PDB file of C-alpha atoms in Angstrom:
ATOM      1  CA  UNK A   1      23.469  68.685 139.413  1.00  0.00           C
ATOM      2  CA  UNK A   2      19.786  68.165 139.461  1.00  0.00           C
ATOM      3  CA  UNK A   3      20.099  65.465 136.725  1.00  0.00           C
ATOM      4  CA  UNK A   4      22.832  63.753 138.666  1.00  0.00           C
ATOM      5  CA  UNK A   5      20.693  63.809 141.742  1.00  0.00           C
ATOM      6  CA  UNK A   6      17.801  62.282 139.837  1.00  0.00           C
ATOM      7  CA  UNK A   7      20.055  59.523 138.450  1.00  0.00           C
ATOM      8  CA  UNK A   8      21.398  58.910 141.901  1.00  0.00           C
ATOM      9  CA  UNK A   9      17.860  58.894 143.247  1.00  0.00           C
ATOM     10  CA  UNK A  10      16.699  56.457 140.549  1.00  0.00           C
ATOM     11  CA  UNK A  11      19.705  54.230 141.167  1.00  0.00           C
ATOM     12  CA  UNK A  12      18.968  54.422 144.841  1.00  0.00           C
ATOM     13  CA  UNK A  13      15.338  53.401 144.260  1.00  0.00           C
ATOM     14  CA  UNK A  14      16.467  50.561 142.007  1.00  0.00           C
ATOM     15  CA  UNK A  15      18.950  49.394 144.597  1.00  0.00           C
ATOM     16  CA  UNK A  16      16.277  49.622 147.264  1.00  0.00           C
ATOM     17  CA  UNK A  17      13.831  47.641 145.136  1.00  0.00           C
ATOM     18  CA  UNK A  18      16.491  45.053 144.364  1.00  0.00           C
ATOM     19  CA  UNK A  19      17.303  44.886 148.033  1.00  0.00           C
ATOM     20  CA  UNK A  20      13.630  44.552 148.913  1.00  0.00           C
ATOM     21  CA  UNK A  21      13.119  41.840 146.303  1.00  0.00           C
ATOM     22  CA  UNK A  22      16.197  40.048 147.523  1.00  0.00           C
ATOM     23  CA  UNK A  23      15.015  40.345 151.125  1.00  0.00           C
ATOM     24  CA  UNK A  24      11.533  39.084 150.177  1.00  0.00           C
ATOM     25  CA  UNK A  25      12.971  36.127 148.293  1.00  0.00           C
ATOM     26  CA  UNK A  26      15.345  35.415 151.137  1.00  0.00           C
ATOM     27  CA  UNK A  27      12.465  35.596 153.586  1.00  0.00           C
ATOM     28  CA  UNK A  28      10.323  33.234 151.477  1.00  0.00           C
ATOM     29  CA  UNK A  29      13.248  30.886 151.015  1.00  0.00           C
ATOM     30  CA  UNK A  30      13.897  30.962 154.737  1.00  0.00           C
ATOM     31  CA  UNK A  31      10.492  29.488 155.554  1.00  0.00           C
ATOM     32  CA  UNK A  32      10.754  25.832 156.496  1.00  0.00           C
ATOM     33  CA  UNK A  33       8.769  23.465 154.302  1.00  0.00           C
ATOM     34  CA  UNK A  34       6.277  20.922 155.566  1.00  0.00           C
ATOM     35  CA  UNK A  35       5.418  18.268 152.983  1.00  0.00           C
ATOM     36  CA  UNK A  36       1.682  17.569 153.164  1.00  0.00           C
ATOM     37  CA  UNK A  37       0.014  14.507 151.650  1.00  0.00           C
ATOM     38  CA  UNK A  38      -3.107  15.069 149.565  1.00  0.00           C
ATOM     39  CA  UNK A  39      -5.417  13.089 147.279  1.00  0.00           C
ATOM     40  CA  UNK A  40      -6.882  13.538 143.821  1.00  0.00           C
ATOM     41  CA  UNK A  41     -10.321  12.729 145.281  1.00  0.00           C
ATOM     42  CA  UNK A  42     -12.739  15.473 146.460  1.00  0.00           C
ATOM     43  CA  UNK A  43     -12.445  14.569 150.153  1.00  0.00           C
ATOM     44  CA  UNK A  44     -11.166  16.241 153.336  1.00  0.00           C
ATOM     45  CA  UNK A  45      -7.421  15.952 152.625  1.00  0.00           C
ATOM     46  CA  UNK A  46      -7.207  18.023 149.415  1.00  0.00           C
ATOM     47  CA  UNK A  47      -9.949  20.476 150.356  1.00  0.00           C
ATOM     48  CA  UNK A  48      -8.301  21.384 153.670  1.00  0.00           C
ATOM     49  CA  UNK A  49      -4.798  21.804 152.251  1.00  0.00           C
ATOM     50  CA  UNK A  50      -6.104  23.714 149.225  1.00  0.00           C
ATOM     51  CA  UNK A  51      -7.856  26.190 151.520  1.00  0.00           C
ATOM     52  CA  UNK A  52      -4.650  26.477 153.559  1.00  0.00           C
ATOM     53  CA  UNK A  53      -2.633  27.295 150.446  1.00  0.00           C
ATOM     54  CA  UNK A  54      -5.219  29.577 148.829  1.00  0.00           C
ATOM     55  CA  UNK A  55      -5.585  31.664 151.982  1.00  0.00           C
ATOM     56  CA  UNK A  56      -1.830  31.520 152.722  1.00  0.00           C
ATOM     57  CA  UNK A  57      -2.430  30.154 156.205  1.00  0.00           C
ATOM     58  CA  UNK A  58       0.833  28.223 155.884  1.00  0.00           C
ATOM     59  CA  UNK A  59       3.123  31.225 155.333  1.00  0.00           C
ATOM     60  CA  UNK A  60       1.121  33.256 157.860  1.00  0.00           C
ATOM     61  CA  UNK A  61       2.102  30.660 160.467  1.00  0.00           C
ATOM     62  CA  UNK A  62       5.771  30.472 159.503  1.00  0.00           C
ATOM     63  CA  UNK A  63       6.116  27.584 157.057  1.00  0.00           C
ATOM     64  CA  UNK A  64       5.435  26.664 153.469  1.00  0.00           C
ATOM     65  CA  UNK A  65       3.153  23.710 152.804  1.00  0.00           C
ATOM     66  CA  UNK A  66       4.541  21.629 149.957  1.00  0.00           C
ATOM     67  CA  UNK A  67       1.670  19.510 148.692  1.00  0.00           C
ATOM     68  CA  UNK A  68       2.219  15.984 147.363  1.00  0.00           C
ATOM     69  CA  UNK A  69      -0.872  14.493 145.695  1.00  0.00           C
ATOM     70  CA  UNK A  70      -1.636  10.772 145.479  1.00  0.00           C
ATOM     71  CA  UNK A  71      -4.246   8.949 143.351  1.00  0.00           C
ATOM     72  CA  UNK A  72      -5.117   6.309 145.974  1.00  0.00           C
ATOM     73  CA  UNK A  73      -5.333   5.870 149.748  1.00  0.00           C
ATOM     74  CA  UNK A  74      -2.693   3.109 149.741  1.00  0.00           C
ATOM     75  CA  UNK A  75      -0.136   5.334 147.998  1.00  0.00           C
ATOM     76  CA  UNK A  76      -1.148   8.229 150.263  1.00  0.00           C
ATOM     77  CA  UNK A  77      -0.427   6.347 153.494  1.00  0.00           C
ATOM     78  CA  UNK A  78       2.701   4.777 151.976  1.00  0.00           C
ATOM     79  CA  UNK A  79       4.019   8.299 151.361  1.00  0.00           C
ATOM     80  CA  UNK A  80       3.934   8.945 155.118  1.00  0.00           C
ATOM     81  CA  UNK A  81       5.358   5.536 156.014  1.00  0.00           C
ATOM     82  CA  UNK A  82       8.350   5.927 153.681  1.00  0.00           C
ATOM     83  CA  UNK A  83       9.065   9.548 154.581  1.00  0.00           C
ATOM     84  CA  UNK A  84       8.107  10.977 151.209  1.00  0.00           C
ATOM     85  CA  UNK A  85       5.829  13.398 153.044  1.00  0.00           C
ATOM     86  CA  UNK A  86       5.808  14.810 156.567  1.00  0.00           C
ATOM     87  CA  UNK A  87       2.128  14.843 157.483  1.00  0.00           C
ATOM     88  CA  UNK A  88      -1.366  13.902 156.368  1.00  0.00           C
ATOM     89  CA  UNK A  89      -4.906  13.457 157.638  1.00  0.00           C
ATOM     90  CA  UNK A  90      -6.145   9.931 158.263  1.00  0.00           C
ATOM     91  CA  UNK A  91      -8.129   7.625 160.485  1.00  0.00           C
ATOM     92  CA  UNK A  92      -6.918   7.363 164.106  1.00  0.00           C
ATOM     93  CA  UNK A  93      -7.189   3.575 164.094  1.00  0.00           C
ATOM     94  CA  UNK A  94      -5.179   3.415 160.868  1.00  0.00           C
ATOM     95  CA  UNK A  95      -2.446   5.492 162.504  1.00  0.00           C
ATOM     96  CA  UNK A  96      -2.671   3.065 165.447  1.00  0.00           C
ATOM     97  CA  UNK A  97      -1.956   0.222 163.015  1.00  0.00           C
ATOM     98  CA  UNK A  98       0.970   2.051 161.395  1.00  0.00           C
ATOM     99  CA  UNK A  99       2.523   2.918 164.768  1.00  0.00           C
ATOM    100  CA  UNK A 100       2.256  -0.708 165.902  1.00  0.00           C
ATOM    101  CA  UNK A 101       4.050  -1.682 162.670  1.00  0.00           C
ATOM    102  CA  UNK A 102       6.908   0.681 163.489  1.00  0.00           C
ATOM    103  CA  UNK A 103       6.084   3.759 161.423  1.00  0.00           C
ATOM    104  CA  UNK A 104       7.549   6.744 163.350  1.00  0.00           C
ATOM    105  CA  UNK A 105       4.484   8.969 163.472  1.00  0.00           C
ATOM    106  CA  UNK A 106       2.807  11.114 166.070  1.00  0.00           C
ATOM    107  CA  UNK A 107      -0.736  12.446 166.029  1.00  0.00           C
ATOM    108  CA  UNK A 108      -0.564  16.235 166.278  1.00  0.00           C
ATOM    109  CA  UNK A 109      -4.112  17.483 165.674  1.00  0.00           C
ATOM    110  CA  UNK A 110      -7.737  16.544 165.419  1.00  0.00           C
ATOM    111  CA  UNK A 111      -9.438  17.112 162.072  1.00  0.00           C
ATOM    112  CA  UNK A 112     -12.828  15.808 160.994  1.00  0.00           C
ATOM    113  CA  UNK A 113     -15.513  14.748 163.422  1.00  0.00           C
ATOM    114  CA  UNK A 114     -17.634  11.669 162.735  1.00  0.00           C
ATOM    115  CA  UNK A 115     -20.477  13.861 161.460  1.00  0.00           C
ATOM    116  CA  UNK A 116     -19.752  13.089 157.818  1.00  0.00           C
ATOM    117  CA  UNK A 117     -19.912   9.309 158.241  1.00  0.00           C
ATOM    118  CA  UNK A 118     -23.484   8.237 157.529  1.00  0.00           C
ATOM    119  CA  UNK A 119     -25.568   5.305 156.419  1.00  0.00           C
ATOM    120  CA  UNK A 120     -28.052   6.122 153.663  1.00  0.00           C
ATOM    121  CA  UNK A 121     -31.090   4.072 152.636  1.00  0.00           C
ATOM    122  CA  UNK A 122     -33.835   4.515 150.074  1.00  0.00           C
ATOM    123  CA  UNK A 123     -36.647   2.456 151.599  1.00  0.00           C
ATOM    124  CA  UNK A 124     -38.632   4.831 153.902  1.00  0.00           C
ATOM    125  CA  UNK A 125     -39.425   1.859 156.135  1.00  0.00           C
ATOM    126  CA  UNK A 126     -35.782   1.722 157.184  1.00  0.00           C
ATOM    127  CA  UNK A 127     -35.137   4.310 159.883  1.00  0.00           C
ATOM    128  CA  UNK A 128     -32.149   3.028 161.866  1.00  0.00           C
ATOM    129  CA  UNK A 129     -29.039   0.896 161.751  1.00  0.00           C
ATOM    130  CA  UNK A 130     -30.839  -1.829 163.689  1.00  0.00           C
ATOM    131  CA  UNK A 131     -33.502  -2.072 160.983  1.00  0.00           C
ATOM    132  CA  UNK A 132     -30.838  -3.126 158.484  1.00  0.00           C
ATOM    133  CA  UNK A 133     -30.606  -6.564 160.078  1.00  0.00           C
ATOM    134  CA  UNK A 134     -31.081  -9.178 157.377  1.00  0.00           C
ATOM    135  CA  UNK A 135     -30.522  -6.620 154.615  1.00  0.00           C
ATOM    136  CA  UNK A 136     -27.628  -5.694 152.355  1.00  0.00           C
ATOM    137  CA  UNK A 137     -25.208  -2.908 153.279  1.00  0.00           C
ATOM    138  CA  UNK A 138     -22.533  -1.666 150.874  1.00  0.00           C
ATOM    139  CA  UNK A 139     -19.433  -0.502 152.761  1.00  0.00           C
ATOM    140  CA  UNK A 140     -15.685  -0.197 152.354  1.00  0.00           C
ATOM    141  CA  UNK A 141     -14.748  -2.978 154.756  1.00  0.00           C
ATOM    142  CA  UNK A 142     -11.049  -2.082 154.682  1.00  0.00           C
ATOM    143  CA  UNK A 143     -11.571   1.494 155.788  1.00  0.00           C
ATOM    144  CA  UNK A 144     -11.181   3.091 159.191  1.00  0.00           C
ATOM    145  CA  UNK A 145     -14.759   4.306 158.818  1.00  0.00           C
ATOM    146  CA  UNK A 146     -15.973   0.704 158.722  1.00  0.00           C
ATOM    147  CA  UNK A 147     -14.058  -0.021 161.918  1.00  0.00           C
ATOM    148  CA  UNK A 148     -15.754   2.944 163.601  1.00  0.00           C
ATOM    149  CA  UNK A 149     -19.192   1.808 162.411  1.00  0.00           C
ATOM    150  CA  UNK A 150     -18.487  -1.765 163.557  1.00  0.00           C
ATOM    151  CA  UNK A 151     -17.343  -0.599 166.999  1.00  0.00           C
ATOM    152  CA  UNK A 152     -20.542   1.357 167.540  1.00  0.00           C
ATOM    153  CA  UNK A 153     -22.750  -1.422 166.161  1.00  0.00           C
ATOM    154  CA  UNK A 154     -21.103  -3.944 168.472  1.00  0.00           C
ATOM    155  CA  UNK A 155     -21.863  -1.724 171.462  1.00  0.00           C
ATOM    156  CA  UNK A 156     -25.539  -2.080 170.542  1.00  0.00           C
ATOM    157  CA  UNK A 157     -25.385  -5.829 170.067  1.00  0.00           C
ATOM    158  CA  UNK A 158     -25.225  -5.677 166.275  1.00  0.00           C
ATOM    159  CA  UNK A 159     -22.586  -7.728 164.463  1.00  0.00           C
ATOM    160  CA  UNK A 160     -22.370  -6.189 161.004  1.00  0.00           C
ATOM    161  CA  UNK A 161     -20.727  -9.293 159.528  1.00  0.00           C
ATOM    162  CA  UNK A 162     -23.371 -11.675 160.880  1.00  0.00           C
ATOM    163  CA  UNK A 163     -26.530  -9.617 161.076  1.00  0.00           C
ATOM    164  CA  UNK A 164     -26.281  -8.061 157.605  1.00  0.00           C
ATOM    165  CA  UNK A 165     -25.104  -9.075 154.160  1.00  0.00           C
ATOM    166  CA  UNK A 166     -22.080  -6.872 153.607  1.00  0.00           C
ATOM    167  CA  UNK A 167     -21.087  -5.872 150.090  1.00  0.00           C
ATOM    168  CA  UNK A 168     -17.499  -4.667 150.043  1.00  0.00           C
ATOM    169  CA  UNK A 169     -17.385  -1.445 148.041  1.00  0.00           C
ATOM    170  CA  UNK A 170     -15.454   1.801 148.215  1.00  0.00           C
ATOM    171  CA  UNK A 171     -17.508   4.938 148.734  1.00  0.00           C
ATOM    172  CA  UNK A 172     -18.012   5.628 145.044  1.00  0.00           C
ATOM    173  CA  UNK A 173     -19.062   2.050 144.319  1.00  0.00           C
ATOM    174  CA  UNK A 174     -21.317   1.967 147.389  1.00  0.00           C
ATOM    175  CA  UNK A 175     -23.046   5.049 146.008  1.00  0.00           C
ATOM    176  CA  UNK A 176     -23.563   3.306 142.679  1.00  0.00           C
ATOM    177  CA  UNK A 177     -24.800   0.104 144.352  1.00  0.00           C
ATOM    178  CA  UNK A 178     -27.487   1.984 146.252  1.00  0.00           C
ATOM    179  CA  UNK A 179     -28.483   4.059 143.229  1.00  0.00           C
ATOM    180  CA  UNK A 180     -28.906   0.857 141.198  1.00  0.00           C
ATOM    181  CA  UNK A 181     -30.990  -0.782 143.938  1.00  0.00           C
ATOM    182  CA  UNK A 182     -28.533  -3.658 144.443  1.00  0.00           C
ATOM    183  CA  UNK A 183     -28.299  -2.971 148.189  1.00  0.00           C
ATOM    184  CA  UNK A 184     -30.716  -1.575 150.776  1.00  0.00           C
ATOM    185  CA  UNK A 185     -28.181   0.844 152.282  1.00  0.00           C
ATOM    186  CA  UNK A 186     -24.694   2.251 151.866  1.00  0.00           C
ATOM    187  CA  UNK A 187     -22.027   3.599 154.224  1.00  0.00           C
ATOM    188  CA  UNK A 188     -21.050   6.989 152.791  1.00  0.00           C
ATOM    189  CA  UNK A 189     -18.898  10.011 153.683  1.00  0.00           C
ATOM    190  CA  UNK A 190     -19.147  13.647 152.666  1.00  0.00           C
ATOM    191  CA  UNK A 191     -19.240  15.248 150.165  1.00  0.00           C
ATOM    192  CA  UNK A 192     -20.614  12.149 148.431  1.00  0.00           C
ATOM    193  CA  UNK A 193     -23.584  12.032 150.825  1.00  0.00           C
ATOM    194  CA  UNK A 194     -24.734  15.540 149.964  1.00  0.00           C
ATOM    195  CA  UNK A 195     -24.332  14.910 146.232  1.00  0.00           C
ATOM    196  CA  UNK A 196     -26.392  11.706 146.491  1.00  0.00           C
ATOM    197  CA  UNK A 197     -29.240  13.382 148.377  1.00  0.00           C
ATOM    198  CA  UNK A 198     -29.360  16.280 145.913  1.00  0.00           C
ATOM    199  CA  UNK A 199     -29.572  13.849 143.016  1.00  0.00           C
ATOM    200  CA  UNK A 200     -32.211  11.680 144.669  1.00  0.00           C
ATOM    201  CA  UNK A 201     -34.191  13.367 147.494  1.00  0.00           C
ATOM    202  CA  UNK A 202     -35.864  10.042 148.300  1.00  0.00           C
ATOM    203  CA  UNK A 203     -32.605   8.906 149.897  1.00  0.00           C
ATOM    204  CA  UNK A 204     -32.537   9.277 153.677  1.00  0.00           C
ATOM    205  CA  UNK A 205     -29.773   9.308 156.256  1.00  0.00           C
ATOM    206  CA  UNK A 206     -30.764   6.564 158.703  1.00  0.00           C
ATOM    207  CA  UNK A 207     -27.626   6.707 160.816  1.00  0.00           C
ATOM    208  CA  UNK A 208     -25.155   9.487 161.664  1.00  0.00           C
ATOM    209  CA  UNK A 209     -22.047   8.322 163.465  1.00  0.00           C
ATOM    210  CA  UNK A 210     -21.323  11.603 165.241  1.00  0.00           C
ATOM    211  CA  UNK A 211     -24.421  11.565 167.417  1.00  0.00           C
ATOM    212  CA  UNK A 212     -24.183   7.818 167.954  1.00  0.00           C
ATOM    213  CA  UNK A 213     -20.548   7.971 169.062  1.00  0.00           C
ATOM    214  CA  UNK A 214     -21.213  10.795 171.521  1.00  0.00           C
ATOM    215  CA  UNK A 215     -24.073   8.777 172.991  1.00  0.00           C
ATOM    216  CA  UNK A 216     -21.835   5.692 173.303  1.00  0.00           C
ATOM    217  CA  UNK A 217     -18.519   7.221 174.397  1.00  0.00           C
ATOM    218  CA  UNK A 218     -19.629  10.477 175.984  1.00  0.00           C
ATOM    219  CA  UNK A 219     -17.051  12.404 173.933  1.00  0.00           C
ATOM    220  CA  UNK A 220     -16.639  13.693 170.394  1.00  0.00           C
ATOM    221  CA  UNK A 221     -15.260  11.009 168.118  1.00  0.00           C
ATOM    222  CA  UNK A 222     -12.768  11.758 165.387  1.00  0.00           C
ATOM    223  CA  UNK A 223     -13.016  10.236 161.965  1.00  0.00           C
ATOM    224  CA  UNK A 224      -9.810  11.893 160.777  1.00  0.00           C
ATOM    225  CA  UNK A 225      -6.810  13.306 162.611  1.00  0.00           C
ATOM    226  CA  UNK A 226      -3.397  14.594 161.527  1.00  0.00           C
ATOM    227  CA  UNK A 227      -0.193  12.644 162.070  1.00  0.00           C
ATOM    228  CA  UNK A 228       3.338  13.904 161.507  1.00  0.00           C
ATOM    229  CA  UNK A 229       6.567  11.955 161.195  1.00  0.00           C
ATOM    230  CA  UNK A 230       8.907  11.954 164.195  1.00  0.00           C
ATOM    231  CA  UNK A 231      11.957  12.794 162.064  1.00  0.00           C
ATOM    232  CA  UNK A 232      10.162  15.891 160.776  1.00  0.00           C
ATOM    233  CA  UNK A 233       9.491  17.025 164.346  1.00  0.00           C
ATOM    234  CA  UNK A 234      13.094  16.299 165.300  1.00  0.00           C
ATOM    235  CA  UNK A 235      14.374  18.501 162.460  1.00  0.00           C
ATOM    236  CA  UNK A 236      11.866  21.296 163.099  1.00  0.00           C
ATOM    237  CA  UNK A 237      10.554  21.411 166.633  1.00  0.00           C
ATOM    238  CA  UNK A 238       8.119  24.182 165.701  1.00  0.00           C
ATOM    239  CA  UNK A 239       6.484  22.157 162.933  1.00  0.00           C
ATOM    240  CA  UNK A 240       3.615  20.642 164.982  1.00  0.00           C
ATOM    241  CA  UNK A 241       2.503  23.945 166.531  1.00  0.00           C
ATOM    242  CA  UNK A 242       2.883  25.858 163.259  1.00  0.00           C
ATOM    243  CA  UNK A 243       0.916  23.256 161.340  1.00  0.00           C
ATOM    244  CA  UNK A 244      -1.839  23.063 163.963  1.00  0.00           C
ATOM    245  CA  UNK A 245      -2.114  26.870 163.934  1.00  0.00           C
ATOM    246  CA  UNK A 246      -2.605  26.829 160.149  1.00  0.00           C
ATOM    247  CA  UNK A 247      -5.231  24.102 160.500  1.00  0.00           C
ATOM    248  CA  UNK A 248      -7.021  26.183 163.140  1.00  0.00           C
ATOM    249  CA  UNK A 249      -7.147  29.029 160.605  1.00  0.00           C
ATOM    250  CA  UNK A 250      -8.749  26.638 158.101  1.00  0.00           C
ATOM    251  CA  UNK A 251     -11.325  25.683 160.748  1.00  0.00           C
ATOM    252  CA  UNK A 252     -12.220  29.324 161.351  1.00  0.00           C
ATOM    253  CA  UNK A 253     -12.381  30.076 157.623  1.00  0.00           C
ATOM    254  CA  UNK A 254     -14.785  27.197 156.983  1.00  0.00           C
ATOM    255  CA  UNK A 255     -17.034  28.435 159.782  1.00  0.00           C
ATOM    256  CA  UNK A 256     -16.998  32.098 158.778  1.00  0.00           C
ATOM    257  CA  UNK A 257     -16.810  31.928 154.988  1.00  0.00           C
ATOM    258  CA  UNK A 258     -18.347  28.698 153.650  1.00  0.00           C
ATOM    259  CA  UNK A 259     -18.985  30.454 150.331  1.00  0.00           C
ATOM    260  CA  UNK A 260     -15.286  31.169 149.941  1.00  0.00           C
ATOM    261  CA  UNK A 261     -14.408  27.599 150.940  1.00  0.00           C
ATOM    262  CA  UNK A 262     -16.962  26.266 148.466  1.00  0.00           C
ATOM    263  CA  UNK A 263     -15.401  28.332 145.678  1.00  0.00           C
ATOM    264  CA  UNK A 264     -11.936  26.961 146.460  1.00  0.00           C
ATOM    265  CA  UNK A 265     -13.296  23.392 146.415  1.00  0.00           C
ATOM    266  CA  UNK A 266     -14.958  24.032 143.048  1.00  0.00           C
ATOM    267  CA  UNK A 267     -11.782  25.460 141.544  1.00  0.00           C
ATOM    268  CA  UNK A 268      -9.330  22.910 142.940  1.00  0.00           C
ATOM    269  CA  UNK A 269     -11.032  19.520 143.274  1.00  0.00           C
ATOM    270  CA  UNK A 270     -13.889  20.254 140.842  1.00  0.00           C
ATOM    271  CA  UNK A 271     -16.611  19.684 143.424  1.00  0.00           C
ATOM    272  CA  UNK A 272     -19.987  20.836 142.039  1.00  0.00           C
ATOM    273  CA  UNK A 273     -20.837  24.377 143.218  1.00  0.00           C
ATOM    274  CA  UNK A 274     -22.747  24.538 146.490  1.00  0.00           C
ATOM    275  CA  UNK A 275     -21.986  21.001 147.694  1.00  0.00           C
ATOM    276  CA  UNK A 276     -19.340  21.863 150.279  1.00  0.00           C
ATOM    277  CA  UNK A 277     -21.349  24.836 151.536  1.00  0.00           C
ATOM    278  CA  UNK A 278     -24.472  22.695 151.930  1.00  0.00           C
ATOM    279  CA  UNK A 279     -22.571  19.959 153.770  1.00  0.00           C
ATOM    280  CA  UNK A 280     -21.088  22.567 156.122  1.00  0.00           C
ATOM    281  CA  UNK A 281     -24.511  24.125 156.794  1.00  0.00           C
ATOM    282  CA  UNK A 282     -25.985  20.664 157.422  1.00  0.00           C
ATOM    283  CA  UNK A 283     -23.228  20.188 160.038  1.00  0.00           C
ATOM    284  CA  UNK A 284     -22.055  17.004 158.357  1.00  0.00           C
ATOM    285  CA  UNK A 285     -18.774  18.453 157.023  1.00  0.00           C
ATOM    286  CA  UNK A 286     -17.294  19.463 160.361  1.00  0.00           C
ATOM    287  CA  UNK A 287     -13.587  20.249 160.378  1.00  0.00           C
ATOM    288  CA  UNK A 288     -12.347  21.162 163.845  1.00  0.00           C
ATOM    289  CA  UNK A 289      -8.581  21.154 164.193  1.00  0.00           C
ATOM    290  CA  UNK A 290      -7.340  21.254 167.787  1.00  0.00           C
ATOM    291  CA  UNK A 291      -4.009  20.259 169.336  1.00  0.00           C
ATOM    292  CA  UNK A 292      -4.021  16.506 169.907  1.00  0.00           C
ATOM    293  CA  UNK A 293      -2.067  17.015 173.127  1.00  0.00           C
ATOM    294  CA  UNK A 294      -4.917  18.917 174.795  1.00  0.00           C
ATOM    295  CA  UNK A 295      -6.423  16.744 177.525  1.00  0.00           C
ATOM    296  CA  UNK A 296      -9.924  16.363 176.059  1.00  0.00           C
ATOM    297  CA  UNK A 297      -8.727  15.564 172.546  1.00  0.00           C
ATOM    298  CA  UNK A 298      -6.064  13.145 173.784  1.00  0.00           C
ATOM    299  CA  UNK A 299      -8.650  11.328 175.901  1.00  0.00           C
ATOM    300  CA  UNK A 300     -11.041  11.072 172.971  1.00  0.00           C
ATOM    301  CA  UNK A 301      -8.400   9.715 170.562  1.00  0.00           C
ATOM    302  CA  UNK A 302      -7.117   7.246 173.144  1.00  0.00           C
ATOM    303  CA  UNK A 303     -10.659   6.050 173.806  1.00  0.00           C
ATOM    304  CA  UNK A 304     -10.934   5.168 170.115  1.00  0.00           C
ATOM    305  CA  UNK A 305      -7.692   3.154 170.330  1.00  0.00           C
ATOM    306  CA  UNK A 306      -9.049   1.198 173.287  1.00  0.00           C
ATOM    307  CA  UNK A 307     -12.323   0.461 171.530  1.00  0.00           C
ATOM    308  CA  UNK A 308     -10.460  -0.716 168.410  1.00  0.00           C
ATOM    309  CA  UNK A 309      -8.517  -3.212 170.536  1.00  0.00           C
ATOM    310  CA  UNK A 310     -11.660  -4.378 172.346  1.00  0.00           C
ATOM    311  CA  UNK A 311     -13.357  -4.933 168.985  1.00  0.00           C
ATOM    312  CA  UNK A 312     -10.425  -7.023 167.758  1.00  0.00           C
ATOM    313  CA  UNK A 313      -9.223  -4.683 165.014  1.00  0.00           C
ATOM    314  CA  UNK A 314      -5.791  -4.311 166.623  1.00  0.00           C
ATOM    315  CA  UNK A 315      -3.886  -6.624 168.996  1.00  0.00           C
ATOM    316  CA  UNK A 316      -2.882  -3.960 171.492  1.00  0.00           C
ATOM    317  CA  UNK A 317      -2.693  -0.275 172.295  1.00  0.00           C
ATOM    318  CA  UNK A 318       0.100   1.840 170.807  1.00  0.00           C
ATOM    319  CA  UNK A 319       2.711   3.424 173.050  1.00  0.00           C
ATOM    320  CA  UNK A 320       1.891   6.787 174.635  1.00  0.00           C
ATOM    321  CA  UNK A 321       4.218   8.643 172.270  1.00  0.00           C
ATOM    322  CA  UNK A 322       1.797   8.192 169.389  1.00  0.00           C
ATOM    323  CA  UNK A 323       0.121  11.389 170.563  1.00  0.00           C
ATOM    324  CA  UNK A 324       2.542  14.292 170.293  1.00  0.00           C
ATOM    325  CA  UNK A 325       3.311  16.327 173.402  1.00  0.00           C
ATOM    326  CA  UNK A 326       5.212  19.642 173.145  1.00  0.00           C
TER     327      UNK A 326
END
């Protein structure tokens, strides 16, 4: 009788465990998926989503992030335009361009401030953007960052195309151009900026876009924001709020545990140890995800759209629906 009871008990435990496993699998399978675009480069996009996955901020907030990695920015943005992915982080003016071209996207969250967009020079005599007049500047002229820099420069009476000799170069090439002494300055983003300064302490940041933009616009400017496809939102009305909540968890984690974030960046995108932590402490790698529909954030993003039109980068403003509203 006792043996029978034990067998029954064991069978009962097994059935319970099977039931628990089945329930857990069912629960995991029940989570909606959000396909997130990422890059093979050690920049904001992969670092943020890798932290989200490593810390399980996606499942904590009711969805599973399914990461799709791309080797180039063109393929990355094309993934959103074609519907291969649901969301990614990108430049607000680039999303303005895509929306004007008919891509069904909506901006759902802020992301990276302009703090990581800097101009670096080696000559100690150069101390500001204005002092680069007549000199050579290496910059990725097709990037949203260049549009932001041009908009600010124009507000100060500086025409980058006329007042400087521009050398078109992506961020990695711009770094190499400055290191080789072929240009006087380079437009750089993090974490490249921190790596450059550690390698060569004689390099100096002569311009930081974050402070300049606040002085010009009176609000925080956003270098990168998150956009999500309209069809994704239509299928899952909770997707924007769930995704923004997970991003907010990433923001908090970066602020409270930069060592942990640094370790994740080392393990996933092979960033040298200490670089991300140093950039965070220097307040140049500032990730601050907030709902795009909040009044202050919406005003700031829209202000950037207006300035991009005034500077001639885009023919007109996008429709209001580009910024998601619950």
